Amino acid sequence: MKKMLSLFLSFLKIGAFTFGGGYAMIALIENEFVSKKKWISQEEFLDMTAIAESTPGPIAVNSATYIGYVTGGVPGALISTFGVCLPSFVLIYLISLFFDKFLALTLVSKAFKGIQACVIYLILSAGFKLFKGMKKDPVTIVIFSAVVAGMLAVSLFSLNFSTIYFILISGTVGIAVYVCSLIKAHGKEKK
Amino acid sequence: MILLELFLSFLEIGAVSFGGGYAMIPLIMEKVTAHGWMSEEDFLNIVAVAESTPGPIAINAATFIGSSQAGFLGALCATVGVVLPALIIILLIAAIVRNLIKYKPVQAFLAGLRPCIVGLIISTGFLLLLKNLIGISSVPGVIDSGIRPDFRGIVILALLVAANFAFWLSTHKKRKFPPILMIIFAAILGMLLY
C-alpha cells in the first residue's frame, strides 16, 4: 500500500513538473527511480526507455506504465499512469474553461497570432532535429521523401488519404526490406 | 454521439502515434480538422498551451480538444482514449514479451517507421507555414483566388529564427532557446505587430 502511494506521488510529481514532454521526463524518472529509490536497475531503465520510445503513445505514459508494472504489477501500472496524467488533465481542463474568454481580449488574440508563428517554428525545428539524427541510407531517404511528397500532395490537392496509412505502409516497407535482405543472404549461402 | 467519436478518434491516435510528442501532432491535427472540431489556427493555439504547460503534449491536446467539444466528459473520453492503447501495449510487453523490440522483424518495422515520422512532422510544419503564413491552402484555391501572405507572421517567424540563432551562438553553440521563452517572445511580437 505504501509502495502504491509512493508510486502515485512520484508520478504525480513527474507529471506536474515536466515542461517539454517526453524526453525531459525520462531524465526525471531516472533520477527518481534509479538514483534515489533504487527500485529499478540502470539496465532495466535502459530497456524501459527503448520500449517507451518504440511503442505508440506518449513516452511519459509508456514509462509510467512500465515502471508501475515492474514495481507493483497491474495495480502499480494503473496508479502510475493515472498519476502522470492527472496534473495535465486538471490544469488543461481548467484552462480550457476560460480560454475562449481569454482569447476574446484583443491583446491576447494578437499575442496568439504571434504564438501561432512560433508553434510552426517549434514543429519545424523538432522535425529538423529528428532529421539530423535520422540514419540516412537509401531506404530511409526514399521513405522520408515519399512521405513528405505524399503529405504535401494529399493536403494541397485535398485528397482523401489518412496519415495512418503513411505510418503503416512505411513499417511494412521496413519489414519488406528486412525480408529481402534475408533472401539475399540465403541466396549467397547456397552459392 | 460526440463522446464516442472523441474516444474512438483519440484511441486511434494513441494506437498509431509512434515516437511520442511532436509525432502526435500530424495525427491529432488531421482528426481535429477532418471532424470539423476546430480550425488549424485554433489547433496551433492548443499546441502552444500544451507546450507551455507541464505534461505530455498528447494528453494536453486530448484534454483540451475533448473539453472544447463536450465539456468535462469529453475531456475524460479523449484523454482515456489516447492513453489506453499505450497502457495495454506496455502492459503486454512488460508482462509477456519483454524482449519484443529485440526481435529482428519488429526492429525492421520500427526502422521503416522512423523516417516516416520525421517526414510527417516536417511536412506538417511546412504545410502549416504554407497555409497560415504564406496563404497557400490548396492548389485549386491558389488558382482561384491567388496568394494572401501574412507578412506580419512571416516577420515574426524570421525574428524567432534570428533570436534562436543569436542565443545558440551566445551560448557557444551549446543551447537552444527554451520553447517556453520562444512562446513568450512570440507573444510580445504578436502584441506589438498585429
Tab-separated table of C-alpha atoms in Angstrom:
chain	number	residue	atom	x	y	z
A	1	MET	CA	0.000	0.000	0.000
A	2	LYS	CA	2.809	2.330	0.957
A	3	LYS	CA	4.584	1.469	-2.284
A	4	MET	CA	1.441	2.241	-4.297
A	5	LEU	CA	1.112	5.636	-2.665
A	6	SER	CA	4.780	6.297	-3.270
A	7	LEU	CA	4.428	5.331	-6.968
A	8	PHE	CA	1.388	7.542	-7.329
A	9	LEU	CA	3.044	10.545	-5.677
A	10	SER	CA	6.276	10.162	-7.652
A	11	PHE	CA	4.454	10.090	-10.972
A	12	LEU	CA	2.143	12.891	-9.900
A	13	LYS	CA	5.241	14.989	-9.259
A	14	ILE	CA	6.797	13.966	-12.589
A	15	GLY	CA	3.556	14.811	-14.423
A	16	ALA	CA	3.255	18.175	-12.691
A	17	PHE	CA	6.747	19.492	-13.186
A	18	THR	CA	7.980	18.375	-16.586
A	19	PHE	CA	7.783	21.006	-19.223
A	20	GLY	CA	8.776	19.956	-22.694
A	21	GLY	CA	7.246	16.498	-22.661
A	22	GLY	CA	8.757	13.054	-23.190
A	23	TYR	CA	12.497	13.334	-23.094
A	24	ALA	CA	12.588	15.793	-20.186
A	25	MET	CA	10.507	13.271	-18.304
A	26	ILE	CA	12.899	10.401	-18.893
A	27	ALA	CA	15.675	12.244	-17.035
A	28	LEU	CA	13.364	12.876	-14.088
A	29	ILE	CA	12.249	9.251	-13.990
A	30	GLU	CA	15.863	8.108	-13.945
A	31	ASN	CA	16.620	10.409	-11.039
A	32	GLU	CA	13.556	9.320	-9.062
A	33	PHE	CA	13.526	5.533	-9.570
A	34	VAL	CA	17.091	4.571	-10.406
A	35	SER	CA	19.238	7.009	-8.417
A	36	LYS	CA	17.031	7.829	-5.424
A	37	LYS	CA	14.643	4.943	-4.776
A	38	LYS	CA	16.713	2.236	-6.487
A	39	TRP	CA	13.522	0.376	-7.421
A	40	ILE	CA	14.817	-0.494	-10.862
A	41	SER	CA	18.330	-1.123	-12.131
A	42	GLN	CA	20.173	1.006	-14.667
A	43	GLU	CA	19.893	-1.815	-17.174
A	44	GLU	CA	16.162	-2.217	-16.731
A	45	PHE	CA	15.809	1.536	-17.071
A	46	LEU	CA	17.572	1.467	-20.453
A	47	ASP	CA	15.285	-1.360	-21.577
A	48	MET	CA	12.319	0.699	-20.453
A	49	THR	CA	13.492	3.744	-22.400
A	50	ALA	CA	13.913	1.707	-25.567
A	51	ILE	CA	10.449	0.202	-25.185
A	52	ALA	CA	8.815	3.551	-24.351
A	53	GLU	CA	10.331	5.119	-27.443
A	54	SER	CA	9.452	2.297	-29.828
A	55	THR	CA	5.820	1.780	-28.864
A	56	PRO	CA	2.940	4.089	-29.752
A	57	GLY	CA	1.701	6.628	-27.237
A	58	PRO	CA	3.195	9.420	-25.140
A	59	ILE	CA	6.631	8.489	-23.781
A	60	ALA	CA	5.602	9.625	-20.290
A	61	VAL	CA	2.614	7.284	-20.226
A	62	ASN	CA	4.660	4.384	-21.600
A	63	SER	CA	7.373	4.856	-18.968
A	64	ALA	CA	4.872	5.237	-16.130
A	65	THR	CA	3.004	2.088	-17.132
A	66	TYR	CA	6.220	0.085	-17.468
A	67	ILE	CA	7.808	1.198	-14.190
A	68	GLY	CA	4.481	0.874	-12.395
A	69	TYR	CA	4.111	-2.693	-13.620
A	70	VAL	CA	7.685	-3.698	-12.779
A	71	THR	CA	7.436	-2.330	-9.235
A	72	GLY	CA	3.791	-3.049	-8.414
A	73	GLY	CA	2.083	-5.258	-11.008
A	74	VAL	CA	-1.072	-4.220	-12.844
A	75	PRO	CA	-2.344	-2.024	-9.971
A	76	GLY	CA	1.046	-0.293	-9.924
A	77	ALA	CA	0.838	0.326	-13.686
A	78	LEU	CA	-2.662	1.785	-13.403
A	79	ILE	CA	-1.852	4.029	-10.465
A	80	SER	CA	1.378	5.335	-12.035
A	81	THR	CA	-0.318	6.114	-15.332
A	82	PHE	CA	-3.175	7.814	-13.515
A	83	GLY	CA	-0.653	9.850	-11.509
A	84	VAL	CA	1.344	11.007	-14.514
A	85	CYS	CA	-1.779	12.101	-16.435
A	86	LEU	CA	-3.696	13.752	-13.598
A	87	PRO	CA	-1.816	17.091	-13.339
A	88	SER	CA	-2.039	17.785	-17.112
A	89	PHE	CA	-5.670	16.788	-17.196
A	90	VAL	CA	-6.716	19.040	-14.318
A	91	LEU	CA	-4.640	22.009	-15.435
A	92	ILE	CA	-5.649	21.848	-19.098
A	93	TYR	CA	-9.297	21.267	-18.247
A	94	LEU	CA	-9.298	24.421	-16.098
A	95	ILE	CA	-7.527	26.411	-18.823
A	96	SER	CA	-9.985	25.184	-21.459
A	97	LEU	CA	-12.884	26.603	-19.420
A	98	PHE	CA	-11.529	30.133	-19.607
A	99	PHE	CA	-9.571	30.017	-22.846
A	100	ASP	CA	-12.280	31.391	-25.152
A	101	LYS	CA	-12.937	34.365	-22.857
A	102	PHE	CA	-9.197	34.905	-22.544
A	103	LEU	CA	-8.777	34.801	-26.316
A	104	ALA	CA	-11.598	37.311	-26.774
A	105	LEU	CA	-9.363	40.029	-25.292
A	106	THR	CA	-7.844	41.941	-28.216
A	107	LEU	CA	-4.333	41.996	-26.838
A	108	VAL	CA	-4.413	38.260	-26.092
A	109	SER	CA	-5.675	37.389	-29.552
A	110	LYS	CA	-2.829	39.474	-31.005
A	111	ALA	CA	-0.365	37.645	-28.781
A	112	PHE	CA	-1.723	34.325	-30.022
A	113	LYS	CA	-1.305	35.397	-33.651
A	114	GLY	CA	2.393	35.727	-32.820
A	115	ILE	CA	2.406	32.458	-30.893
A	116	GLN	CA	0.937	30.613	-33.903
A	117	ALA	CA	4.016	31.577	-35.914
A	118	CYS	CA	6.138	30.309	-33.034
A	119	VAL	CA	4.365	26.948	-32.907
A	120	ILE	CA	5.029	26.470	-36.615
A	121	TYR	CA	8.669	27.198	-35.866
A	122	LEU	CA	8.704	24.699	-32.975
A	123	ILE	CA	7.164	21.940	-35.101
A	124	LEU	CA	9.619	22.552	-37.945
A	125	SER	CA	12.629	22.670	-35.638
A	126	ALA	CA	11.531	19.451	-33.898
A	127	GLY	CA	11.288	17.906	-37.373
A	128	PHE	CA	14.725	19.119	-38.469
A	129	LYS	CA	16.313	17.967	-35.216
A	130	LEU	CA	14.909	14.482	-35.815
A	131	PHE	CA	16.043	14.632	-39.436
A	132	LYS	CA	19.602	15.407	-38.332
A	133	GLY	CA	19.591	12.361	-36.040
A	134	MET	CA	17.983	10.089	-38.650
A	135	LYS	CA	20.126	7.341	-40.135
A	136	LYS	CA	20.485	8.258	-43.797
A	137	ASP	CA	20.666	5.246	-46.084
A	138	PRO	CA	18.876	4.863	-49.445
A	139	VAL	CA	15.827	3.181	-47.874
A	140	THR	CA	15.245	5.826	-45.190
A	141	ILE	CA	15.788	8.668	-47.663
A	142	VAL	CA	13.233	7.137	-50.048
A	143	ILE	CA	10.668	6.637	-47.261
A	144	PHE	CA	11.249	10.150	-45.936
A	145	SER	CA	10.925	11.794	-49.368
A	146	ALA	CA	7.875	9.733	-50.306
A	147	VAL	CA	6.116	10.653	-47.054
A	148	VAL	CA	6.868	14.374	-47.437
A	149	ALA	CA	5.747	14.369	-51.092
A	150	GLY	CA	2.652	12.327	-50.202
A	151	MET	CA	1.668	14.581	-47.311
A	152	LEU	CA	2.051	17.734	-49.411
A	153	ALA	CA	0.057	16.249	-52.297
A	154	VAL	CA	-2.725	14.980	-50.031
A	155	SER	CA	-3.088	18.330	-48.324
A	156	LEU	CA	-2.639	20.692	-51.267
A	157	PHE	CA	-4.969	18.735	-53.561
A	158	SER	CA	-7.404	17.864	-50.746
A	159	LEU	CA	-7.068	14.133	-51.394
A	160	ASN	CA	-8.596	11.560	-49.100
A	161	PHE	CA	-5.695	9.607	-47.631
A	162	SER	CA	-5.226	9.151	-43.903
A	163	THR	CA	-1.892	9.873	-42.205
A	164	ILE	CA	-2.175	6.467	-40.573
A	165	TYR	CA	-1.641	4.801	-43.959
A	166	PHE	CA	1.739	6.519	-44.282
A	167	ILE	CA	2.761	5.036	-40.933
A	168	LEU	CA	1.530	1.517	-41.723
A	169	ILE	CA	2.991	1.482	-45.248
A	170	SER	CA	6.395	2.697	-44.007
A	171	GLY	CA	6.514	-0.012	-41.335
A	172	THR	CA	5.608	-2.608	-43.963
A	173	VAL	CA	8.355	-1.311	-46.258
A	174	GLY	CA	10.779	-1.702	-43.327
A	175	ILE	CA	9.779	-5.363	-42.938
A	176	ALA	CA	9.904	-5.946	-46.725
A	177	VAL	CA	13.458	-4.585	-46.853
A	178	TYR	CA	14.406	-6.909	-44.000
A	179	VAL	CA	12.855	-9.930	-45.729
A	180	CYS	CA	14.669	-9.050	-48.972
A	181	SER	CA	17.978	-8.872	-47.125
A	182	LEU	CA	17.273	-12.320	-45.620
A	183	ILE	CA	16.530	-13.793	-49.041
A	184	LYS	CA	19.680	-12.234	-50.460
A	185	ALA	CA	21.798	-13.616	-47.624
A	186	HIS	CA	20.188	-17.033	-48.103
A	187	GLY	CA	20.951	-16.957	-51.838
A	188	LYS	CA	24.612	-16.214	-51.150
A	189	GLU	CA	24.849	-19.084	-48.674
A	190	LYS	CA	23.614	-21.525	-51.320
A	191	LYS	CA	26.262	-20.444	-53.791
B	1	MET	CA	-22.530	10.605	-30.381
B	2	ILE	CA	-19.750	13.069	-29.738
B	3	LEU	CA	-18.298	11.301	-26.672
B	4	LEU	CA	-17.863	8.029	-28.537
B	5	GLU	CA	-16.431	9.874	-31.532
B	6	LEU	CA	-13.877	11.634	-29.302
B	7	PHE	CA	-12.964	8.387	-27.572
B	8	LEU	CA	-12.520	6.427	-30.810
B	9	SER	CA	-10.597	9.207	-32.577
B	10	PHE	CA	-8.129	9.531	-29.741
B	11	LEU	CA	-7.927	5.769	-29.330
B	12	GLU	CA	-6.825	5.582	-32.954
B	13	ILE	CA	-4.285	8.379	-32.428
B	14	GLY	CA	-2.943	6.682	-29.297
B	15	ALA	CA	-2.583	3.370	-31.106
B	16	VAL	CA	-0.502	4.570	-34.047
B	17	SER	CA	1.477	7.522	-32.698
B	18	PHE	CA	4.931	6.013	-32.591
B	19	GLY	CA	7.627	8.366	-31.334
B	20	GLY	CA	5.540	10.396	-28.892
B	21	GLY	CA	5.476	14.180	-28.527
B	22	TYR	CA	5.607	16.042	-31.825
B	23	ALA	CA	4.971	12.834	-33.757
B	24	MET	CA	1.374	13.010	-32.496
B	25	ILE	CA	0.760	16.487	-33.881
B	26	PRO	CA	0.148	15.457	-37.528
B	27	LEU	CA	-2.283	12.738	-36.405
B	28	ILE	CA	-4.180	14.952	-33.984
B	29	MET	CA	-4.379	17.796	-36.487
B	30	GLU	CA	-5.763	15.502	-39.166
B	31	LYS	CA	-8.518	14.155	-36.904
B	32	VAL	CA	-9.446	17.516	-35.496
B	33	THR	CA	-9.810	19.242	-38.865
B	34	ALA	CA	-11.468	16.231	-40.525
B	35	HIS	CA	-14.189	16.211	-37.843
B	36	GLY	CA	-14.514	19.987	-38.048
B	37	TRP	CA	-13.831	20.231	-34.306
B	38	MET	CA	-11.606	23.231	-34.773
B	39	SER	CA	-9.671	25.260	-37.326
B	40	GLU	CA	-5.932	24.902	-37.871
B	41	GLU	CA	-5.452	28.246	-36.149
B	42	ASP	CA	-7.288	27.055	-33.025
B	43	PHE	CA	-5.229	23.892	-33.140
B	44	LEU	CA	-1.992	25.910	-33.158
B	45	ASN	CA	-3.237	27.764	-30.068
B	46	ILE	CA	-3.759	24.438	-28.332
B	47	VAL	CA	-0.271	23.246	-29.218
B	48	ALA	CA	1.037	26.497	-27.715
B	49	VAL	CA	-0.917	25.911	-24.494
B	50	ALA	CA	0.249	22.290	-24.415
B	51	GLU	CA	3.869	23.382	-24.862
B	52	SER	CA	3.659	25.997	-22.111
B	53	THR	CA	2.128	23.701	-19.503
B	54	PRO	CA	3.707	20.615	-17.948
B	55	GLY	CA	2.845	17.123	-19.115
B	56	PRO	CA	2.810	15.194	-22.389
B	57	ILE	CA	1.559	17.142	-25.425
B	58	ALA	CA	-0.813	14.328	-26.370
B	59	ILE	CA	-2.593	14.354	-23.000
B	60	ASN	CA	-2.793	18.140	-23.011
B	61	ALA	CA	-4.181	18.252	-26.540
B	62	ALA	CA	-6.680	15.427	-25.899
B	63	THR	CA	-7.969	17.084	-22.725
B	64	PHE	CA	-8.301	20.470	-24.376
B	65	ILE	CA	-9.993	19.239	-27.549
B	66	GLY	CA	-12.303	16.931	-25.580
B	67	SER	CA	-13.297	19.742	-23.249
B	68	SER	CA	-13.894	22.194	-26.086
B	69	GLN	CA	-16.240	19.737	-27.824
B	70	ALA	CA	-18.124	18.133	-24.946
B	71	GLY	CA	-17.096	19.582	-21.586
B	72	PHE	CA	-15.680	17.527	-18.751
B	73	LEU	CA	-16.881	14.165	-20.078
B	74	GLY	CA	-15.454	14.980	-23.488
B	75	ALA	CA	-12.084	15.743	-21.927
B	76	LEU	CA	-12.236	12.480	-19.998
B	77	CYS	CA	-13.197	10.357	-23.030
B	78	ALA	CA	-10.491	11.866	-25.249
B	79	THR	CA	-7.772	11.514	-22.606
B	80	VAL	CA	-8.683	7.941	-21.686
B	81	GLY	CA	-8.786	7.147	-25.404
B	82	VAL	CA	-5.297	8.472	-26.084
B	83	VAL	CA	-3.782	6.728	-23.032
B	84	LEU	CA	-5.499	3.348	-23.302
B	85	PRO	CA	-3.561	1.819	-26.236
B	86	ALA	CA	-0.226	2.763	-24.646
B	87	LEU	CA	-1.327	1.300	-21.320
B	88	ILE	CA	-2.424	-2.014	-22.860
B	89	ILE	CA	0.564	-2.357	-25.192
B	90	ILE	CA	3.122	-1.611	-22.465
B	91	LEU	CA	1.408	-3.974	-20.017
B	92	LEU	CA	1.514	-6.758	-22.595
B	93	ILE	CA	5.183	-6.095	-23.322
B	94	ALA	CA	6.202	-5.793	-19.674
B	95	ALA	CA	4.232	-8.868	-18.635
B	96	ILE	CA	4.707	-11.235	-21.563
B	97	VAL	CA	7.303	-10.249	-24.144
B	98	ARG	CA	9.897	-8.026	-22.510
B	99	ASN	CA	12.285	-8.529	-25.390
B	100	LEU	CA	9.660	-7.898	-28.100
B	101	ILE	CA	11.546	-4.927	-29.512
B	102	LYS	CA	14.699	-7.007	-29.770
B	103	TYR	CA	13.140	-9.257	-32.425
B	104	LYS	CA	14.510	-8.519	-35.902
B	105	PRO	CA	11.155	-8.110	-37.749
B	106	VAL	CA	9.934	-5.705	-35.069
B	107	GLN	CA	13.132	-3.723	-35.385
B	108	ALA	CA	12.711	-3.710	-39.164
B	109	PHE	CA	9.164	-2.350	-38.762
B	110	LEU	CA	10.424	0.406	-36.452
B	111	ALA	CA	13.308	1.195	-38.794
B	112	GLY	CA	10.787	1.782	-41.591
B	113	LEU	CA	8.677	3.976	-39.327
B	114	ARG	CA	11.408	6.336	-38.178
B	115	PRO	CA	11.931	8.238	-41.460
B	116	CYS	CA	8.150	8.304	-41.907
B	117	ILE	CA	7.638	10.062	-38.547
B	118	VAL	CA	10.339	12.606	-39.394
B	119	GLY	CA	8.672	13.183	-42.773
B	120	LEU	CA	5.243	13.594	-41.177
B	121	ILE	CA	6.483	16.193	-38.692
B	122	ILE	CA	8.466	18.201	-41.240
B	123	SER	CA	5.677	18.188	-43.813
B	124	THR	CA	3.098	19.187	-41.197
B	125	GLY	CA	5.278	22.124	-40.131
B	126	PHE	CA	5.811	23.070	-43.755
B	127	LEU	CA	2.098	22.838	-44.589
B	128	LEU	CA	1.206	24.994	-41.593
B	129	LEU	CA	3.774	27.519	-42.781
B	130	LEU	CA	2.271	27.489	-46.293
B	131	LYS	CA	-1.304	27.787	-45.088
B	132	ASN	CA	-1.089	30.208	-42.193
B	133	LEU	CA	1.790	32.463	-43.165
B	134	ILE	CA	2.172	32.281	-46.928
B	135	GLY	CA	-1.532	31.853	-47.635
B	136	ILE	CA	-1.484	28.755	-49.843
B	137	SER	CA	-4.015	26.240	-48.592
B	138	SER	CA	-4.679	24.248	-51.757
B	139	VAL	CA	-3.631	24.292	-55.375
B	140	PRO	CA	-7.167	24.906	-56.724
B	141	GLY	CA	-7.566	27.657	-54.101
B	142	VAL	CA	-4.456	29.460	-55.336
B	143	ILE	CA	-5.601	29.210	-58.950
B	144	ASP	CA	-8.993	30.656	-57.954
B	145	SER	CA	-8.020	33.474	-55.672
B	146	GLY	CA	-4.228	33.859	-55.566
B	147	ILE	CA	-1.954	34.056	-52.553
B	148	ARG	CA	-2.610	36.148	-49.466
B	149	PRO	CA	0.520	36.127	-47.334
B	150	ASP	CA	0.515	37.175	-43.670
B	151	PHE	CA	3.563	39.452	-43.732
B	152	ARG	CA	3.495	40.146	-40.003
B	153	GLY	CA	3.549	36.445	-39.275
B	154	ILE	CA	6.465	35.952	-41.652
B	155	VAL	CA	8.369	38.780	-39.919
B	156	ILE	CA	7.716	37.179	-36.515
B	157	LEU	CA	8.933	33.808	-37.780
B	158	ALA	CA	12.100	35.423	-39.193
B	159	LEU	CA	12.752	37.224	-35.883
B	160	LEU	CA	12.314	33.952	-33.975
B	161	VAL	CA	14.808	32.197	-36.221
B	162	ALA	CA	17.260	35.102	-35.761
B	163	ALA	CA	16.785	35.168	-31.966
B	164	ASN	CA	17.310	31.437	-31.717
B	165	PHE	CA	20.439	31.644	-33.832
B	166	ALA	CA	21.845	34.512	-31.717
B	167	PHE	CA	21.093	32.611	-28.496
B	168	TRP	CA	22.735	29.491	-29.882
B	169	LEU	CA	25.884	31.463	-30.811
B	170	SER	CA	25.998	33.310	-27.481
B	171	THR	CA	25.889	30.021	-25.565
B	172	HIS	CA	28.843	28.735	-27.624
B	173	LYS	CA	26.596	26.586	-29.831
B	174	LYS	CA	25.501	24.545	-26.855
B	175	ARG	CA	21.962	25.559	-26.062
B	176	LYS	CA	18.769	26.287	-27.923
B	177	PHE	CA	16.244	28.864	-26.808
B	178	PRO	CA	13.844	27.066	-24.435
B	179	PRO	CA	10.401	26.653	-26.109
B	180	ILE	CA	8.556	28.469	-23.339
B	181	LEU	CA	10.736	31.582	-23.767
B	182	MET	CA	10.227	31.403	-27.533
B	183	ILE	CA	6.460	31.391	-26.985
B	184	ILE	CA	6.659	34.418	-24.650
B	185	PHE	CA	8.862	36.266	-27.144
B	186	ALA	CA	6.449	35.465	-29.986
B	187	ALA	CA	3.500	36.638	-27.861
B	188	ILE	CA	5.176	40.011	-27.283
B	189	LEU	CA	5.955	40.338	-31.001
B	190	GLY	CA	2.331	39.469	-31.796
B	191	MET	CA	1.036	42.186	-29.458
B	192	LEU	CA	3.375	44.751	-30.998
B	193	LEU	CA	2.913	43.878	-34.672
B	194	TYR	CA	-0.730	42.854	-35.169
